């Protein structure tokens, strides 16, 4: 499917009772927190005779396996993305708006906060280079910032294709998700049999699109229509199958390792999580309306992408400051994974969240800015997706530097302008004072 298919995409009927689900919003907020926690625990800083060494603290560590079972939330994040995206799209069609309106708004909402974050990091890296920080260390910082940006590129594609996939779900739900899942299995098999890991990157599309499609089943009531016993059995079966793939050596028991490239282990995780969320729907809805639940939802939901984009600069800044402090004072930093290291993690996480919250508050308006009038041109939307996504691919392929950050920012500005009918700079107009919530 391409954006051209939007021309032939009928607006599916909205099921009775479709609307915002506070329990789902709460789960999405918890997923965002989980992502920040797991990335924060991966930061490893040591000082050797050559200077600071920045590494992934989880590499080769036994503790990442059980922790990954608790904090590998990306499959659930895409399921929820499918749930929320379908609901938002049907709400727009109820208002007489089109699929192209939805796609244009999504391009704006995803890329606008991204270009500010990337621009800020590019400037920071340039300042570090001019202040005499070794180029190698700056390169490591740029690489670490780039790694999580895969989510931005993949989620952009998923949201751009969502109207066409919602229509496919309305026509043939099981055929659509079945073909996507079988494609993911075929890619996994080809990767394992050939020994060429690069083949697995095709699943950057198939695995995450399958999970988004699973979110449609949750949104239209198909999942909750199953008996509680059936849902519990499906969850247990998915976990048992996942454990079986570990025993057979098909997948790594480290669920974080199954994300690069994505494997079909994530599909099983997504099924188990989806069934669990549906079983806990009542208590989740109650908690979402509690004082704490409301605070979490109201702070994180409108800032989810901003938090995701800015938590890595916070972590990189903290890593750099920790190294500088150790070198200036002569105090040794605890070895990653040791008792002293774990003893300092609560404080580390508290400072991380304080920094992320502060930045999220400062950038609060970026995701909420009303998008410019959308283009009706499928050609412009296709170009916007390719150009905007190309900026993300550039950073993933070669890392973030002052130069690549500049190119990525320009590509995202161009993408936002292409997705708009306005002749002027859509980004400048948005920043100048347009307000309201993106659909």
Coordinates of C-alpha atoms in Angstrom, one line a residue:
X1 CA 0.0 0.0 0.0
X2 CA 1.1 3.6 -0.7
X3 CA -0.3 7.0 -0.1
X4 CA -1.9 6.8 -3.5
X5 CA -4.2 4.2 -2.1
X6 CA -5.8 6.9 0.0
X7 CA -7.6 8.0 -3.1
X8 CA -9.4 4.7 -3.1
X9 CA -9.8 4.4 0.7
X10 CA -13.4 4.6 1.8
X11 CA -14.1 6.1 5.2
X12 CA -15.0 3.1 7.4
X13 CA -18.0 3.3 9.7
X14 CA -17.3 4.3 13.2
X15 CA -18.3 1.6 15.7
X16 CA -20.7 2.6 18.5
X17 CA -19.0 4.0 21.5
X18 CA -15.7 4.8 19.8
X19 CA -13.9 7.6 21.6
X20 CA -11.0 8.4 23.9
X21 CA -10.2 5.6 26.3
X22 CA -8.5 6.9 29.5
X23 CA -7.3 3.5 30.4
X24 CA -5.4 3.2 27.1
X25 CA -4.0 6.7 27.5
X26 CA -2.7 5.6 30.9
X27 CA -1.1 2.5 29.5
X28 CA 0.6 4.6 26.8
X29 CA 1.9 7.0 29.5
X30 CA 3.3 4.0 31.4
X31 CA 5.0 2.7 28.2
X32 CA 6.7 6.1 27.7
X33 CA 8.0 5.9 31.3
X34 CA 9.2 2.3 30.7
X35 CA 11.2 3.5 27.6
X36 CA 12.9 6.2 29.6
X37 CA 13.8 3.8 32.4
X38 CA 15.3 1.1 30.2
X39 CA 17.4 3.7 28.2
X40 CA 18.5 5.3 31.4
X41 CA 19.7 2.0 32.8
X42 CA 21.7 1.3 29.6
X43 CA 24.0 4.3 30.2
X44 CA 27.4 3.2 31.3
X45 CA 30.2 5.6 32.1
X46 CA 33.7 4.7 33.2
X47 CA 37.1 6.5 33.3
X48 CA 40.2 4.8 32.1
X49 CA 43.7 6.0 31.2
X50 CA 42.5 7.5 27.9
X51 CA 39.6 9.4 29.4
X52 CA 35.9 8.8 29.7
X53 CA 34.4 5.7 28.1
X54 CA 30.7 5.7 27.3
X55 CA 29.2 2.2 26.7
X56 CA 25.9 0.3 26.9
X57 CA 25.8 -1.0 30.4
X58 CA 23.4 -3.8 29.4
X59 CA 25.7 -5.4 26.9
X60 CA 26.8 -8.9 28.2
X61 CA 24.9 -8.4 31.4
X62 CA 22.6 -11.0 32.8
X63 CA 20.3 -8.5 34.4
X64 CA 19.0 -7.2 31.1
X65 CA 17.1 -10.4 30.3
X66 CA 14.6 -10.3 33.2
X67 CA 14.4 -6.5 33.0
X68 CA 13.6 -6.7 29.3
X69 CA 10.6 -8.9 30.1
X70 CA 9.3 -6.1 32.3
X71 CA 10.3 -3.1 30.2
X72 CA 10.1 -4.2 26.5
X73 CA 7.0 -2.1 25.9
X74 CA 7.5 -1.1 22.2
X75 CA 5.1 -3.9 20.9
X76 CA 2.4 -2.6 23.2
X77 CA 3.2 1.0 22.2
X78 CA 2.5 0.1 18.6
X79 CA -0.7 -1.8 19.5
X80 CA -1.8 1.3 21.4
X81 CA -0.8 3.5 18.4
X82 CA -3.1 1.4 16.3
X83 CA -5.9 1.7 18.8
X84 CA -5.5 5.5 19.2
X85 CA -4.8 6.1 15.5
X86 CA -7.9 4.3 14.4
X87 CA -10.0 6.1 16.9
X88 CA -8.6 9.5 15.9
X89 CA -9.0 8.7 12.2
X90 CA -12.7 7.6 12.6
X91 CA -13.3 10.7 14.7
X92 CA -12.0 12.9 11.8
X93 CA -14.1 11.1 9.2
X94 CA -17.1 11.7 11.4
X95 CA -16.3 15.4 11.2
X96 CA -16.3 15.1 7.4
X97 CA -12.5 15.3 7.1
X98 CA -10.5 13.0 4.7
X99 CA -7.7 10.5 5.0
X100 CA -5.3 13.1 3.6
X101 CA -6.2 15.4 6.4
X102 CA -5.3 12.7 8.9
X103 CA -1.9 12.0 7.2
X104 CA -1.0 15.6 6.9
X105 CA -1.7 16.2 10.6
X106 CA 0.3 13.2 11.6
X107 CA 3.3 14.3 9.5
X108 CA 3.2 17.7 11.2
X109 CA 2.7 16.3 14.7
X110 CA 5.6 13.9 14.5
X111 CA 8.1 15.9 12.6
X112 CA 7.7 19.4 14.2
X113 CA 8.9 18.4 17.7
X114 CA 11.6 16.1 16.1
X115 CA 13.2 18.9 14.0
X116 CA 13.6 21.1 17.1
X117 CA 15.2 18.3 19.1
X118 CA 17.5 17.4 16.3
X119 CA 18.4 21.0 15.7
X120 CA 19.2 21.5 19.4
X121 CA 21.4 18.4 19.5
X122 CA 23.2 19.5 16.3
X123 CA 24.0 22.9 17.8
X124 CA 25.2 21.2 21.1
X125 CA 27.5 18.9 19.2
X126 CA 29.0 21.8 17.3
X127 CA 29.6 23.6 20.6
X128 CA 31.3 20.6 22.0
X129 CA 33.6 20.3 18.9
X130 CA 34.6 23.9 19.0
X131 CA 35.3 23.8 22.7
X132 CA 37.9 21.1 22.2
X133 CA 36.0 17.9 23.2
X134 CA 37.5 15.0 21.2
X135 CA 35.8 14.3 18.0
X136 CA 35.5 10.6 18.9
X137 CA 33.5 11.4 22.0
X138 CA 31.2 13.8 20.1
X139 CA 30.7 11.1 17.5
X140 CA 29.7 8.6 20.2
X141 CA 27.2 11.1 21.6
X142 CA 25.7 11.7 18.2
X143 CA 25.5 7.9 17.5
X144 CA 23.7 7.3 20.9
X145 CA 21.2 10.1 20.2
X146 CA 20.5 8.7 16.7
X147 CA 19.8 5.1 17.9
X148 CA 16.3 5.6 19.3
X149 CA 15.2 7.6 16.3
X150 CA 14.2 4.4 14.5
X151 CA 10.9 4.8 16.3
X152 CA 10.2 8.2 14.7
X153 CA 10.8 6.9 11.2
X154 CA 8.8 3.6 11.7
X155 CA 5.9 5.3 13.5
X156 CA 5.7 7.9 10.8
X157 CA 5.3 5.2 8.1
X158 CA 2.7 3.3 10.3
X159 CA 0.6 6.5 10.7
X160 CA 0.9 7.5 7.1
X161 CA -0.5 4.0 6.0
X162 CA -3.1 3.9 8.8
X163 CA -6.1 5.1 6.8
X164 CA -5.5 2.5 4.1
X165 CA -4.9 -0.2 6.6
X166 CA -8.0 0.7 8.6
X167 CA -10.0 0.3 5.4
X168 CA -8.3 -3.1 4.7
X169 CA -9.2 -4.1 8.3
X170 CA -12.8 -3.2 7.7
X171 CA -12.9 -5.3 4.5
X172 CA -10.8 -8.3 5.5
X173 CA -9.4 -8.0 9.1
X174 CA -7.9 -11.5 9.4
X175 CA -6.5 -11.6 5.9
X176 CA -4.8 -8.3 6.4
X177 CA -3.1 -9.0 9.7
X178 CA -2.4 -12.6 8.6
X179 CA -0.5 -11.4 5.5
X180 CA 1.5 -8.9 7.5
X181 CA 2.3 -11.5 10.2
X182 CA 3.2 -14.2 7.6
X183 CA 5.5 -11.7 5.9
X184 CA 7.3 -11.0 9.2
X185 CA 7.7 -14.8 9.8
X186 CA 9.1 -15.2 6.2
X187 CA 11.6 -12.4 6.8
X188 CA 12.7 -13.9 10.1
X189 CA 13.1 -17.3 8.5
X190 CA 15.2 -15.9 5.6
X191 CA 17.4 -14.0 8.1
X192 CA 18.0 -17.1 10.2
X193 CA 18.6 -19.5 7.3
X194 CA 20.8 -17.1 5.4
X195 CA 22.7 -15.8 8.4
X196 CA 22.4 -12.3 6.9
X197 CA 21.1 -10.1 9.7
X198 CA 20.4 -7.2 7.3
X199 CA 17.5 -9.1 5.8
X200 CA 15.8 -8.7 9.2
X201 CA 15.5 -4.9 8.7
X202 CA 12.6 -5.5 6.3
X203 CA 10.7 -6.3 9.5
X204 CA 11.0 -2.7 10.5
X205 CA 7.9 -2.4 8.4
X206 CA 6.2 -5.8 8.8
X207 CA 6.5 -6.4 12.5
X208 CA 5.4 -2.9 13.6
X209 CA 2.6 -2.7 11.0
X210 CA 1.3 -6.1 12.2
X211 CA 1.3 -4.8 15.8
X212 CA -0.5 -1.6 14.7
X213 CA -3.1 -3.8 13.0
X214 CA -3.5 -5.8 16.3
X215 CA -4.4 -2.4 17.8
X216 CA -7.4 -2.2 15.4
X217 CA -8.8 -5.4 16.8
X218 CA -8.5 -4.0 20.3
X219 CA -10.2 -0.7 19.2
X220 CA -13.1 -2.3 17.4
X221 CA -14.0 -4.6 20.3
X222 CA -12.9 -7.9 18.7
X223 CA -10.5 -8.6 21.5
X224 CA -12.9 -7.8 24.3
X225 CA -15.6 -9.8 22.6
X226 CA -13.6 -13.0 23.4
X227 CA -14.2 -14.6 26.8
X228 CA -11.8 -13.8 29.6
X229 CA -10.8 -17.4 29.6
X230 CA -9.9 -17.3 25.9
X231 CA -7.9 -14.1 26.3
X232 CA -6.0 -15.5 29.2
X233 CA -5.3 -18.7 27.2
X234 CA -4.0 -16.6 24.3
X235 CA -1.7 -14.7 26.6
X236 CA -0.3 -17.8 28.1
X237 CA 0.1 -19.5 24.7
X238 CA 2.0 -16.4 23.4
X239 CA 4.4 -16.5 26.4
X240 CA 4.8 -20.2 26.1
X241 CA 5.6 -19.9 22.4
X242 CA 8.0 -17.1 23.1
X243 CA 9.8 -19.3 25.7
X244 CA 10.0 -22.1 23.2
X245 CA 11.7 -19.9 20.7
X246 CA 14.4 -19.1 23.3
X247 CA 14.9 -22.8 24.0
X248 CA 15.2 -23.6 20.3
X249 CA 17.6 -20.7 19.8
X250 CA 15.4 -18.9 17.3
X251 CA 15.2 -15.7 19.4
X252 CA 17.3 -14.2 22.1
X253 CA 15.8 -14.2 25.6
X254 CA 16.8 -10.6 25.8
X255 CA 13.8 -8.9 24.4
X256 CA 15.6 -5.7 23.9
X257 CA 18.0 -7.5 21.5
X258 CA 15.0 -8.6 19.4
X259 CA 14.4 -5.0 18.4
X260 CA 17.5 -4.6 16.2
X261 CA 16.5 -5.9 13.7
X262 CA 12.9 -6.5 14.8
X263 CA 12.0 -10.2 15.1
X264 CA 8.7 -12.1 15.4
X265 CA 9.4 -12.5 19.1
X266 CA 7.9 -9.0 19.3
X267 CA 4.7 -10.2 17.8
X268 CA 4.3 -12.7 20.6
X269 CA 5.0 -10.1 23.1
X270 CA 2.4 -7.8 21.5
X271 CA -0.2 -10.6 21.7
X272 CA 0.5 -11.3 25.3
X273 CA 0.4 -7.6 26.2
X274 CA -2.8 -7.0 24.3
X275 CA -4.6 -9.8 26.0
X276 CA -3.3 -8.6 29.4
X277 CA -4.5 -5.0 28.8
X278 CA -7.9 -6.2 27.8
X279 CA -8.2 -8.4 30.9
X280 CA -7.2 -5.5 33.1
X281 CA -9.4 -2.9 31.3
X282 CA -11.7 -2.3 34.3
X283 CA -8.9 -1.6 36.9
X284 CA -6.9 0.4 34.3
X285 CA -9.9 2.6 33.7
X286 CA -10.4 3.1 37.4
X287 CA -6.7 4.0 38.0
X288 CA -6.7 6.3 35.0
X289 CA -9.3 8.4 36.8
X290 CA -7.5 8.5 40.1
X291 CA -5.5 11.6 41.0
X292 CA -2.2 10.0 40.1
X293 CA -3.6 8.5 36.9
X294 CA -5.0 11.8 35.8
X295 CA -1.7 13.6 36.4
X296 CA 0.2 11.0 34.4
X297 CA -2.2 11.1 31.5
X298 CA -2.5 14.8 31.3
X299 CA 1.2 15.4 31.4
X300 CA 2.5 12.6 29.2
X301 CA -0.3 12.0 26.6
X302 CA 0.1 15.4 24.8
X303 CA 3.9 15.3 25.2
X304 CA 4.6 11.6 24.4
X305 CA 6.8 12.3 21.3
X306 CA 8.5 15.3 22.9
X307 CA 9.5 13.1 25.9
X308 CA 10.7 10.4 23.6
X309 CA 12.8 12.8 21.6
X310 CA 14.3 14.7 24.5
X311 CA 15.1 12.0 27.0
X312 CA 18.2 11.0 25.1
X313 CA 19.8 14.5 25.1
X314 CA 19.1 14.5 28.9
X315 CA 20.9 11.1 29.3
X316 CA 23.8 12.2 27.1
X317 CA 24.1 15.5 29.1
X318 CA 24.1 13.5 32.4
X319 CA 26.7 11.1 31.1
X320 CA 29.0 13.9 30.1
X321 CA 28.6 15.8 33.3
X322 CA 29.2 12.6 35.3
X323 CA 32.4 12.0 33.4
X324 CA 33.5 15.6 33.8
X325 CA 32.8 15.5 37.6
X326 CA 34.8 12.2 38.0
X327 CA 37.8 13.6 36.0
X328 CA 37.8 16.9 37.9
X329 CA 37.4 15.4 41.4
X330 CA 39.3 12.1 40.9
X331 CA 36.4 10.2 42.3
X332 CA 35.9 6.8 40.7
X333 CA 32.5 6.1 39.0
X334 CA 30.9 2.8 40.0
X335 CA 31.4 0.0 37.5
X336 CA 28.2 -0.7 35.5
X337 CA 26.3 -3.6 36.9
X338 CA 28.0 -3.7 40.3
X339 CA 26.4 -3.2 43.7
X340 CA 27.5 0.4 44.0
X341 CA 26.2 1.1 40.5
X342 CA 22.8 -0.3 41.3
X343 CA 22.7 1.6 44.6
X344 CA 23.1 4.8 42.7
X345 CA 20.4 4.0 40.1
X346 CA 17.4 5.4 42.1
X347 CA 19.1 8.8 42.3
X348 CA 20.2 8.5 38.7
X349 CA 16.6 7.8 37.6
X350 CA 15.3 10.6 39.7
X351 CA 17.6 13.2 38.1
X352 CA 16.8 11.8 34.6
X353 CA 13.1 12.2 35.2
X354 CA 13.5 15.7 36.6
X355 CA 15.5 16.7 33.5
X356 CA 13.0 15.1 31.1
X357 CA 10.0 16.7 32.9
X358 CA 11.7 20.1 32.7
X359 CA 12.4 19.8 29.0
X360 CA 9.0 18.4 28.3
X361 CA 7.4 21.4 30.0
X362 CA 9.6 23.8 28.1
X363 CA 8.7 22.2 24.8
X364 CA 5.0 21.7 25.8
X365 CA 3.5 23.5 22.9
X366 CA 5.3 21.8 20.0
X367 CA 3.0 18.7 19.8
X368 CA -0.1 20.7 20.5
X369 CA 0.3 23.3 17.7
X370 CA -2.6 23.1 15.2
X371 CA -1.3 21.9 11.9
X372 CA -1.5 24.2 8.8
X373 CA -4.3 23.5 6.3
X374 CA -3.5 20.1 4.8
X375 CA -2.7 19.5 1.2
X376 CA -5.1 17.4 -0.9
X377 CA -2.2 16.2 -3.1
X378 CA -1.3 12.6 -2.7
X379 CA 2.0 13.3 -4.6
X380 CA 2.9 16.0 -2.1
X381 CA 2.1 13.7 0.9
X382 CA 4.2 10.9 -0.6
X383 CA 7.1 13.3 -1.1
X384 CA 6.7 14.6 2.4
X385 CA 6.9 11.1 3.8
X386 CA 9.9 10.2 1.8
X387 CA 11.8 13.4 2.4
X388 CA 10.9 13.6 6.1
X389 CA 11.6 9.9 6.7
X390 CA 14.8 10.3 4.7
X391 CA 16.2 12.7 7.2
X392 CA 15.6 10.1 10.0
X393 CA 17.3 7.4 7.9
X394 CA 20.3 9.7 7.4
X395 CA 20.8 10.1 11.1
X396 CA 20.3 6.3 11.7
X397 CA 22.8 5.4 8.9
X398 CA 25.7 7.8 9.7
X399 CA 24.9 9.2 13.1
X400 CA 24.1 12.7 14.2
X401 CA 26.7 15.4 13.6
X402 CA 26.2 19.2 13.1
X403 CA 26.1 18.6 9.4
X404 CA 23.7 15.6 9.3
X405 CA 21.5 17.3 11.9
X406 CA 21.2 20.3 9.6
X407 CA 20.3 18.2 6.6
X408 CA 17.7 16.3 8.7
X409 CA 16.2 19.5 10.0
X410 CA 15.9 20.9 6.5
X411 CA 14.3 17.7 5.2
X412 CA 11.7 17.8 8.0
X413 CA 10.9 21.5 7.3
X414 CA 10.4 20.6 3.6
X415 CA 8.2 17.6 4.6
X416 CA 6.0 19.8 6.8
X417 CA 5.7 22.4 4.0
X418 CA 4.8 19.7 1.4
X419 CA 2.1 18.3 3.7
X420 CA 0.5 21.8 3.9
X421 CA -1.3 23.9 1.3
X422 CA 0.3 27.1 2.6
X423 CA 2.9 28.7 0.4
X424 CA 4.8 30.1 3.3
X425 CA 6.9 28.3 5.9
X426 CA 4.5 26.0 7.7
X427 CA 6.8 25.6 10.6
X428 CA 7.3 29.4 11.1
X429 CA 3.5 29.9 11.0
X430 CA 2.9 27.2 13.5
X431 CA 5.5 28.6 15.9
X432 CA 4.2 32.1 15.4
X433 CA 1.1 31.4 17.4
X434 CA -1.3 28.9 16.0
X435 CA -2.7 26.8 18.9
X436 CA -4.9 23.8 19.6
X437 CA -4.5 20.1 19.7
X438 CA -3.6 18.0 16.7
X439 CA -6.2 15.3 16.0

